[in-house]
Short mmCIF file of N, CA, C and O in Angstrom, two decimals:
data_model
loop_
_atom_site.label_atom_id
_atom_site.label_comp_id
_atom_site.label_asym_id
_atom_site.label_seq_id
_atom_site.Cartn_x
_atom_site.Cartn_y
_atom_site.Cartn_z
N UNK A 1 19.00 1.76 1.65
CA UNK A 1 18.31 2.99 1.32
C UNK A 1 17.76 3.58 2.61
O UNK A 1 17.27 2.87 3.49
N UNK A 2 17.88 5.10 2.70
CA UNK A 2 17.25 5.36 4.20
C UNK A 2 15.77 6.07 3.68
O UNK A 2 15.59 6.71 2.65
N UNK A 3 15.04 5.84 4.46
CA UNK A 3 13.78 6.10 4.24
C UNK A 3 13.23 7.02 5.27
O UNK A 3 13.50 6.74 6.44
N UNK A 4 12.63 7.90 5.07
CA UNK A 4 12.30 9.17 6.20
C UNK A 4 10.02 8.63 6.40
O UNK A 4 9.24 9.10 5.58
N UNK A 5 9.58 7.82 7.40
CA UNK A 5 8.19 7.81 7.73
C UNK A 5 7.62 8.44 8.73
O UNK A 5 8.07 8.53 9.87
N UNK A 6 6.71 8.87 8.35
CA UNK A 6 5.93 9.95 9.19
C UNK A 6 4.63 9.70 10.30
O UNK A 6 4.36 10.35 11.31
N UNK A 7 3.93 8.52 9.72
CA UNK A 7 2.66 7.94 10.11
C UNK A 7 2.89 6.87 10.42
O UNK A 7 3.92 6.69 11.08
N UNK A 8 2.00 5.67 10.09
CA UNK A 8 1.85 4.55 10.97
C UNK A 8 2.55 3.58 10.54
O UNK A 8 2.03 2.46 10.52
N UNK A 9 3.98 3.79 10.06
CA UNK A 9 5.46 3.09 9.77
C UNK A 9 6.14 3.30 11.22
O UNK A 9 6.82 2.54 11.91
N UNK A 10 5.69 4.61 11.41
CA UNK A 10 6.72 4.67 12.90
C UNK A 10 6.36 3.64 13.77
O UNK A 10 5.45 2.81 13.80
N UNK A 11 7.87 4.09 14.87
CA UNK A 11 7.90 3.34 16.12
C UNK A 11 6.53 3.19 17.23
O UNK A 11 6.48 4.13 18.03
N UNK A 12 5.66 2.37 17.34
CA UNK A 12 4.51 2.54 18.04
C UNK A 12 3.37 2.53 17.28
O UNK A 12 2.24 2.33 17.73
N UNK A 13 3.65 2.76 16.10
CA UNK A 13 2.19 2.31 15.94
C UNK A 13 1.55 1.36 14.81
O UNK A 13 2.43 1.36 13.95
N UNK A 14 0.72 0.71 14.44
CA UNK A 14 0.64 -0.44 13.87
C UNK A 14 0.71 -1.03 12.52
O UNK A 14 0.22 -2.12 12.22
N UNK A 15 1.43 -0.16 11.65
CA UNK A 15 2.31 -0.75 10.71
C UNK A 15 3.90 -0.53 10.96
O UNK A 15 4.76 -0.54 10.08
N UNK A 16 4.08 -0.34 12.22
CA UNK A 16 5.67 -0.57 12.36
C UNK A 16 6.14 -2.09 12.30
O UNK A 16 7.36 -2.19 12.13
N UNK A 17 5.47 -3.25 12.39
CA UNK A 17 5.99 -4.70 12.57
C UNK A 17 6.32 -4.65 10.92
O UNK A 17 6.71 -5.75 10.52
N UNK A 18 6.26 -3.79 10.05
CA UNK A 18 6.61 -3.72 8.80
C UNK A 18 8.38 -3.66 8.92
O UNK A 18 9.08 -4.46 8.31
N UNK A 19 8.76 -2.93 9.53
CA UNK A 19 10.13 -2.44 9.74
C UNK A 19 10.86 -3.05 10.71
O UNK A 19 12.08 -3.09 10.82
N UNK A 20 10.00 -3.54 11.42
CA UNK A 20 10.77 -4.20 12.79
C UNK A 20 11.26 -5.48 12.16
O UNK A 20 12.44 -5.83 12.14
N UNK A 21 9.83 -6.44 11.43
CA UNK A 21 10.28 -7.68 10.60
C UNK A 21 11.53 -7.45 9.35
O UNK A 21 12.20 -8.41 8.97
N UNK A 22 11.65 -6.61 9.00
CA UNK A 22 12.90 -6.60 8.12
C UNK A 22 14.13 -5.93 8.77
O UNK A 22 15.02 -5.23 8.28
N UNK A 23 13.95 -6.27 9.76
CA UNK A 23 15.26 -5.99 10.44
C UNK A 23 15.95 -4.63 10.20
O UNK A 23 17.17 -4.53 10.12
N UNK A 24 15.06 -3.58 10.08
CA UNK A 24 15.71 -2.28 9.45
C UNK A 24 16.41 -1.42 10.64
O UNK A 24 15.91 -1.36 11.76
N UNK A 25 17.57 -0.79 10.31
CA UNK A 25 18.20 -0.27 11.35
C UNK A 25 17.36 1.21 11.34
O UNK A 25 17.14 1.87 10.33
N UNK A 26 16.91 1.58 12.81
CA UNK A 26 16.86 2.78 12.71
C UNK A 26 17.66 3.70 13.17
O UNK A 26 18.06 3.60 14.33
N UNK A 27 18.06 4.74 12.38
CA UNK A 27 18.79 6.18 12.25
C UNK A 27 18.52 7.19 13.06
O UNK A 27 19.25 7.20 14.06
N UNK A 28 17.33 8.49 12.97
CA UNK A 28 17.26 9.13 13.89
C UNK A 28 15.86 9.65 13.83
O UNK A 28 15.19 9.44 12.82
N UNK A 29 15.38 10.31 14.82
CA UNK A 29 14.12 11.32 14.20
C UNK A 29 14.45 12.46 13.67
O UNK A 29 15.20 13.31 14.15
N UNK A 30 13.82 12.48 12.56
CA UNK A 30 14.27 13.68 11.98
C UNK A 30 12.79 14.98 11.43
O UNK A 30 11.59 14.77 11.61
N UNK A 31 13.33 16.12 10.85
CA UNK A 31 12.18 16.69 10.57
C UNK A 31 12.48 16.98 8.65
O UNK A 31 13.62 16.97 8.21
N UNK A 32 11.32 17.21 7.80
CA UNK A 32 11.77 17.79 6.66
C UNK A 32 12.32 18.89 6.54
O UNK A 32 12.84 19.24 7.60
N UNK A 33 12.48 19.80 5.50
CA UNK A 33 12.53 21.33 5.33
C UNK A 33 10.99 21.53 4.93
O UNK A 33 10.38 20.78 4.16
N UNK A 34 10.61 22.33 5.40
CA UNK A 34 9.37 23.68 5.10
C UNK A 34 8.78 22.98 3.25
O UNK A 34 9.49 22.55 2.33
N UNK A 35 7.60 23.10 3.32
CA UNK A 35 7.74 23.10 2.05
C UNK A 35 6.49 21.69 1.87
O UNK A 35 6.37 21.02 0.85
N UNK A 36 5.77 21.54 3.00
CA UNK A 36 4.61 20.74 2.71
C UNK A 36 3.67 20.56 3.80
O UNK A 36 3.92 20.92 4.95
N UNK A 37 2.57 19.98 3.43
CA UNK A 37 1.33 20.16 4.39
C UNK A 37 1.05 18.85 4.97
O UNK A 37 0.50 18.14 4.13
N UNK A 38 1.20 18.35 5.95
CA UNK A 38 0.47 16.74 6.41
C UNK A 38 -0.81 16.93 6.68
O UNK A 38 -1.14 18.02 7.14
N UNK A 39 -1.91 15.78 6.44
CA UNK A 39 -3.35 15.47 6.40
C UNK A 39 -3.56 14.61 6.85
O UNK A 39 -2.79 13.65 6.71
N UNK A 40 -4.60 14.53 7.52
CA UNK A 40 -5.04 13.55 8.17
C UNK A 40 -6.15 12.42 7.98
O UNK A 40 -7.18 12.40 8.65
N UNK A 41 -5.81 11.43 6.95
CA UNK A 41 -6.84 10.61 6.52
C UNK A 41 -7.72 10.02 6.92
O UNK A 41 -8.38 9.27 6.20
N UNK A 42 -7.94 10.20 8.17
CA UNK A 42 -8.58 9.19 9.07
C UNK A 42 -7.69 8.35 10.04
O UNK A 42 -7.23 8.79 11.10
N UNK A 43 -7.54 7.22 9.61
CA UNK A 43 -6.75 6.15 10.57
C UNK A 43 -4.85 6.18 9.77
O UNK A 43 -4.06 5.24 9.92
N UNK A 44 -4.55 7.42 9.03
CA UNK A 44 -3.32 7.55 8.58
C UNK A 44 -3.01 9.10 7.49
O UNK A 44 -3.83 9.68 6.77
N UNK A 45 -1.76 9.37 7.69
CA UNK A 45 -1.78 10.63 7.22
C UNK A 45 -1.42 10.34 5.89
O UNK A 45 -1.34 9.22 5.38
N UNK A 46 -1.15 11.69 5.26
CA UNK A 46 -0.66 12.14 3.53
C UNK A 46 0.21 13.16 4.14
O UNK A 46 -0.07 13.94 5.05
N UNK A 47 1.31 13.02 3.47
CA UNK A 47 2.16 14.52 3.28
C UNK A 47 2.00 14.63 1.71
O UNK A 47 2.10 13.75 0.86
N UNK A 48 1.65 16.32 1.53
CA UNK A 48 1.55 16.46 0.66
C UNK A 48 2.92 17.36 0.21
O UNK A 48 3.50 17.97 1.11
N UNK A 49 3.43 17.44 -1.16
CA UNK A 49 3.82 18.78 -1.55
C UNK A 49 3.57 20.40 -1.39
O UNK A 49 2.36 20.61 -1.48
N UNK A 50 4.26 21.56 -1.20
CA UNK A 50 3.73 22.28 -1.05
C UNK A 50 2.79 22.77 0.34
O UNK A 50 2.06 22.06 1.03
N UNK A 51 3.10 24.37 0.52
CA UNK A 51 2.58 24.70 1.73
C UNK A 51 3.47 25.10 2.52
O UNK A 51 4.57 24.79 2.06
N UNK A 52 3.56 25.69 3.56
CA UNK A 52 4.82 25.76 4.63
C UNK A 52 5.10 25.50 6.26
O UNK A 52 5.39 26.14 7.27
N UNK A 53 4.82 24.16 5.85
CA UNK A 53 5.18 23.14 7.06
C UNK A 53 6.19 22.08 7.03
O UNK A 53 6.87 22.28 6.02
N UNK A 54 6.47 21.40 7.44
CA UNK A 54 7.67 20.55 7.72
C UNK A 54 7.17 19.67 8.59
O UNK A 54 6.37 20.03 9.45
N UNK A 55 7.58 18.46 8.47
CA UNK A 55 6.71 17.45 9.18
C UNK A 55 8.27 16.29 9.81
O UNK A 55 9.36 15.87 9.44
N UNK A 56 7.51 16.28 10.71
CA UNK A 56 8.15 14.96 11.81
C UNK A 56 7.80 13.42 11.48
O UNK A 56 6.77 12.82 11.17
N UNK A 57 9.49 12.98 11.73
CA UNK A 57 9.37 11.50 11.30
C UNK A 57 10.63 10.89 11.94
O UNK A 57 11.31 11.44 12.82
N UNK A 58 10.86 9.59 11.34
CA UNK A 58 11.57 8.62 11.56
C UNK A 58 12.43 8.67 10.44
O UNK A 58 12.05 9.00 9.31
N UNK A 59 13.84 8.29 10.79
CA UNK A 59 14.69 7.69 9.18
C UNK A 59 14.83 6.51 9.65
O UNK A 59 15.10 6.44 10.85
N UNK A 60 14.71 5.28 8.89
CA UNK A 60 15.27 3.97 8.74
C UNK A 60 16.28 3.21 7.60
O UNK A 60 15.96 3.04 6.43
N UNK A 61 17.02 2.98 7.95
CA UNK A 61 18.15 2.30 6.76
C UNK A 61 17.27 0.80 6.91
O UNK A 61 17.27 0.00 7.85
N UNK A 62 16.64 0.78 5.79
CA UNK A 62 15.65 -0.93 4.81
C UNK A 62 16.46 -0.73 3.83
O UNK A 62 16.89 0.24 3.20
N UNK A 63 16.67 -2.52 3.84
CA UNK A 63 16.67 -3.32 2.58
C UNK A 63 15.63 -3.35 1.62
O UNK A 63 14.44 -3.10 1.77
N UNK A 64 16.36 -3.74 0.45
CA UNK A 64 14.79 -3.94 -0.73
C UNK A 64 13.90 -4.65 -0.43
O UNK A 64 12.74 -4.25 -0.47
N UNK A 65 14.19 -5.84 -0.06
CA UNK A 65 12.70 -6.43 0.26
C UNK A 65 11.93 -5.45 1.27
O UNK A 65 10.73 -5.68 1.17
N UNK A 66 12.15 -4.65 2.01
CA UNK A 66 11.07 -3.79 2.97
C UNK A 66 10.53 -3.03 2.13
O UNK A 66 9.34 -2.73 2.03
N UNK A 67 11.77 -2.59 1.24
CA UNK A 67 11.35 -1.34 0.29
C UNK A 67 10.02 -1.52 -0.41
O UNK A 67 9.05 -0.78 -0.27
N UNK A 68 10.11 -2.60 -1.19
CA UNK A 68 9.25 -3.74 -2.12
C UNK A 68 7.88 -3.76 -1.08
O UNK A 68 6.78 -3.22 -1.24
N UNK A 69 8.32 -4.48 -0.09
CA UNK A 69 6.86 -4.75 1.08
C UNK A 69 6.54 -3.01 1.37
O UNK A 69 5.45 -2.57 1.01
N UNK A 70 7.00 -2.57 1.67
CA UNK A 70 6.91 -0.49 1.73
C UNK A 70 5.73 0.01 0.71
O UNK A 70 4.69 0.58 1.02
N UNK A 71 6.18 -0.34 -0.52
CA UNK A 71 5.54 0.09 -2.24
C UNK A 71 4.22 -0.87 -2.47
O UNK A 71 3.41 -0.65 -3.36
N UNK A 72 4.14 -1.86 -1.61
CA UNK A 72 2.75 -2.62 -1.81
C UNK A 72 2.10 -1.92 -0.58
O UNK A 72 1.02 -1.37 -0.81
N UNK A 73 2.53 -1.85 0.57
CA UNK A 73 1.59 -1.30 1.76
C UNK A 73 1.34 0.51 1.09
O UNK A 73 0.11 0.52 0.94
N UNK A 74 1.66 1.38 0.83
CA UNK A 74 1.43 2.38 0.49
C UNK A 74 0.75 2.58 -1.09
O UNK A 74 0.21 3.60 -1.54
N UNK A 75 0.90 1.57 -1.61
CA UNK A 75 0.30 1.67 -2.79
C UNK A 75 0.88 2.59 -4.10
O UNK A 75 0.23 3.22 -4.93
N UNK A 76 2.59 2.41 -3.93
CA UNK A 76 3.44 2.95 -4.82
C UNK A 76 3.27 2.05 -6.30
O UNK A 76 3.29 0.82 -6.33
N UNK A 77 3.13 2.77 -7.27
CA UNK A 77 3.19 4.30 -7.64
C UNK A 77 1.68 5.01 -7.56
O UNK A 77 1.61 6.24 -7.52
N UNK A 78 0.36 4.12 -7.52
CA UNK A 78 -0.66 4.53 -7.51
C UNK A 78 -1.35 5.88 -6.95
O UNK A 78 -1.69 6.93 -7.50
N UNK A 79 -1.41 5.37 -5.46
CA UNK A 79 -1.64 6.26 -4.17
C UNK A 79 -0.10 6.62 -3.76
O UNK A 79 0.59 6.79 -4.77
N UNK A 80 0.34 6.72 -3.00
CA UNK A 80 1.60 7.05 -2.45
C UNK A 80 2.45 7.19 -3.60
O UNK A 80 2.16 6.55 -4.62
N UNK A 81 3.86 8.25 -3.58
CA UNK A 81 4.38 8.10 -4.80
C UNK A 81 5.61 7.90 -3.68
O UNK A 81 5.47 8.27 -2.51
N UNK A 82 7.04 7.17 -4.25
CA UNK A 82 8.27 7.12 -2.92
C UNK A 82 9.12 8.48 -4.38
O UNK A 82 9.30 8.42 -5.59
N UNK A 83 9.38 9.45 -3.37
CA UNK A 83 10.23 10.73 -3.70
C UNK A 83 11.66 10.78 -2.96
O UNK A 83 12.03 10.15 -1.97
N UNK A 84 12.30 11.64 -3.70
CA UNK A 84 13.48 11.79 -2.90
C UNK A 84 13.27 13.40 -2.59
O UNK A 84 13.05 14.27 -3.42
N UNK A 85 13.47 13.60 -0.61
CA UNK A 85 12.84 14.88 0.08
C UNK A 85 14.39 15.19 0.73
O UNK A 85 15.28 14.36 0.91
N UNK A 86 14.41 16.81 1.04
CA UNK A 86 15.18 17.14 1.82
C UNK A 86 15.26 17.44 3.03
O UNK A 86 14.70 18.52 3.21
N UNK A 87 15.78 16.92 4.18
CA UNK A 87 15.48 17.04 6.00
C UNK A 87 16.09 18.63 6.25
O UNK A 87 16.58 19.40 5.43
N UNK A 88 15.90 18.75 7.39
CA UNK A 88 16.12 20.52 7.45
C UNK A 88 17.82 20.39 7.84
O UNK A 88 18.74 21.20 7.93
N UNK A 89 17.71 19.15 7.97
CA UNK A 89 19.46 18.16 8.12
C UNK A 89 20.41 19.18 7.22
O UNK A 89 21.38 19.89 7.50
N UNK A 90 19.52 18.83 5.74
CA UNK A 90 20.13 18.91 4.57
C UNK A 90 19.93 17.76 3.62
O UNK A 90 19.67 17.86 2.43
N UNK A 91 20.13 16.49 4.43
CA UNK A 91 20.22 15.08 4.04
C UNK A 91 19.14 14.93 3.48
O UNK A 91 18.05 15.33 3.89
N UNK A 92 19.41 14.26 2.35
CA UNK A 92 18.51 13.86 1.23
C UNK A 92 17.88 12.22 1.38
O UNK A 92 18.69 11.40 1.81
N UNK A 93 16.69 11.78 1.09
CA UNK A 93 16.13 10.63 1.58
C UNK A 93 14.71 10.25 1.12
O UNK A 93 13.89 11.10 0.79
N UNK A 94 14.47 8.94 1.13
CA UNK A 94 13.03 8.50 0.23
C UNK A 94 11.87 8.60 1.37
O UNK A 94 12.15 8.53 2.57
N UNK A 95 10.75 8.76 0.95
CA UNK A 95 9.86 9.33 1.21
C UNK A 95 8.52 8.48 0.48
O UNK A 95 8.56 7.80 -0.55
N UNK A 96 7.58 8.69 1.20
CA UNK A 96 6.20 8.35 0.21
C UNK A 96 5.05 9.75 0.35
O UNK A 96 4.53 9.82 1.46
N UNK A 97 4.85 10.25 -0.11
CA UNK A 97 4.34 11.57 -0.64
C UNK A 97 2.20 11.34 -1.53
O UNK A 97 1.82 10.35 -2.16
N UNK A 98 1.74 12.04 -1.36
CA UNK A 98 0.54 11.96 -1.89
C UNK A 98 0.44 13.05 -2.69
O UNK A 98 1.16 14.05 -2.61
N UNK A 99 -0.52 12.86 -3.53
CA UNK A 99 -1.18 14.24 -4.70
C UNK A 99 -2.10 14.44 -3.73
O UNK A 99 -2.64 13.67 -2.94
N UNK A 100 -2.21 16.06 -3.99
CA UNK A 100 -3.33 17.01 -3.38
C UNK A 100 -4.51 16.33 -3.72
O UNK A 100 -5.43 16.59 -2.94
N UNK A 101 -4.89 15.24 -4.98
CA UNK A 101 -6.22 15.21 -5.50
C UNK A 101 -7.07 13.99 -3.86
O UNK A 101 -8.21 13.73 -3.45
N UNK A 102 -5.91 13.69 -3.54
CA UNK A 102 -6.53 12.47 -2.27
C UNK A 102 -6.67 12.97 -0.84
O UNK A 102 -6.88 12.25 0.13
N UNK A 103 -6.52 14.33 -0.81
CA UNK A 103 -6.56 14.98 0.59
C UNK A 103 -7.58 16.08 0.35
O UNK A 103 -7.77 16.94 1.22
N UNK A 104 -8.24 16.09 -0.82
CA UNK A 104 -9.15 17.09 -0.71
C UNK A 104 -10.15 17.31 0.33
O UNK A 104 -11.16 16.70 -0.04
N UNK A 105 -10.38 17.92 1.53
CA UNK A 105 -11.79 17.70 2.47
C UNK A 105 -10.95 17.31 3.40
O UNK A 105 -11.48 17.53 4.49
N UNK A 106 -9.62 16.70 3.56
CA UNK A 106 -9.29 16.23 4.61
C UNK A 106 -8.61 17.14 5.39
O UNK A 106 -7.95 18.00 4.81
N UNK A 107 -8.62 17.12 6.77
CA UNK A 107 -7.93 18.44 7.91
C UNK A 107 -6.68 18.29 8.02
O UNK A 107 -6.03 17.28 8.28
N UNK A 108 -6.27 19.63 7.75
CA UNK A 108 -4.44 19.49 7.90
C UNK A 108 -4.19 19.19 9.36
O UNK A 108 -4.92 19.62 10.25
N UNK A 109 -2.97 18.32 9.58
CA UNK A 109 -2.38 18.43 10.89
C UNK A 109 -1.12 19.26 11.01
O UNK A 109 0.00 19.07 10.55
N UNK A 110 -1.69 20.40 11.89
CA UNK A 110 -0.81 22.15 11.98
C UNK A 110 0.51 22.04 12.31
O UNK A 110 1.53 22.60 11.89
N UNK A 111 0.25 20.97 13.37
CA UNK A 111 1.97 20.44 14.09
C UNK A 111 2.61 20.14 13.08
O UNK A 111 3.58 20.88 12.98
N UNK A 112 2.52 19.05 11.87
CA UNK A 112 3.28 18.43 10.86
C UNK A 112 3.65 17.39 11.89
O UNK A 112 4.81 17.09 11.64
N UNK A 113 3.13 16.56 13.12
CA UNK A 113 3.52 15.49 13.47
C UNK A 113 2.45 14.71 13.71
O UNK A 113 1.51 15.14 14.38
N UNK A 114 2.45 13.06 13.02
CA UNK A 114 1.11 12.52 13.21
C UNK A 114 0.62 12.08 14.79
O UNK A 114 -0.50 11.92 15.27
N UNK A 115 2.04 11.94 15.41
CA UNK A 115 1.78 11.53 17.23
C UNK A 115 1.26 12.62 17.57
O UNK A 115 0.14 12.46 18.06
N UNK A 116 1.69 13.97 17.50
CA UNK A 116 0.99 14.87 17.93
C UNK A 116 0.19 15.54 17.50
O UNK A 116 0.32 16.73 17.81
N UNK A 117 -1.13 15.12 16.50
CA UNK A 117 -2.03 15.97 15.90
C UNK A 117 -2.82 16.97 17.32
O UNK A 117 -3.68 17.82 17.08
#
């Protein structure tokens, strides 16, 4: 499954030993299409639905077990929901996504990239 991460899944920063330990191949950096807002939680972001930004990330081809370890670290289906999003590619790909109700108060990041808030 390829998976498109935005925050602290990526390369560098400290939930990447998530991806590195499952041996996941990575693909490319990629960006979404238009069509949502990233936030800044504190020590990790939310992309939300909606809005007109496009946000910067990583794709990785994971196995299920990452997937599985992925859905407990993000807190799927609870907090995080995993969606299927479209890259400005075209290419279609899973995602973990937040409801507006958990970013209320929190500051958008304008770039749509969490390295570069």
């Amino acid at each position: 499954m390829k998976v498109f991460v935005y925050g602290t899944l990526m390369y560098g920063d400290y939930n990447h030993s998530l991806i590195r330990e499952g041996n996941c191949k990575f693909i490319k950096e990629a960006v979404t299409k238009r069509g949502f807002t990233l936030y800044d939680l504190g020590g990790f972001p939310g992309m939300v639905k909606g809005g007109n930004s496009a946000v910067v990330g990583e794709i990785y081809e994971v196995c299920p077990t990452t997937v599985n370890r992925m859905d407990i670290l993000e807190g799927h289906p609870q907090f995080y929901r995993r969606n299927i999003i479209e890259l400005q590619s075209g290419e279609k790909v899973q995602t973990y996504i937040l409801d507006e109700s958990y970013v209320r108060g929190c500051p958008v990041i304008k770039s749509g990239s969490w390295k570069n808030k």
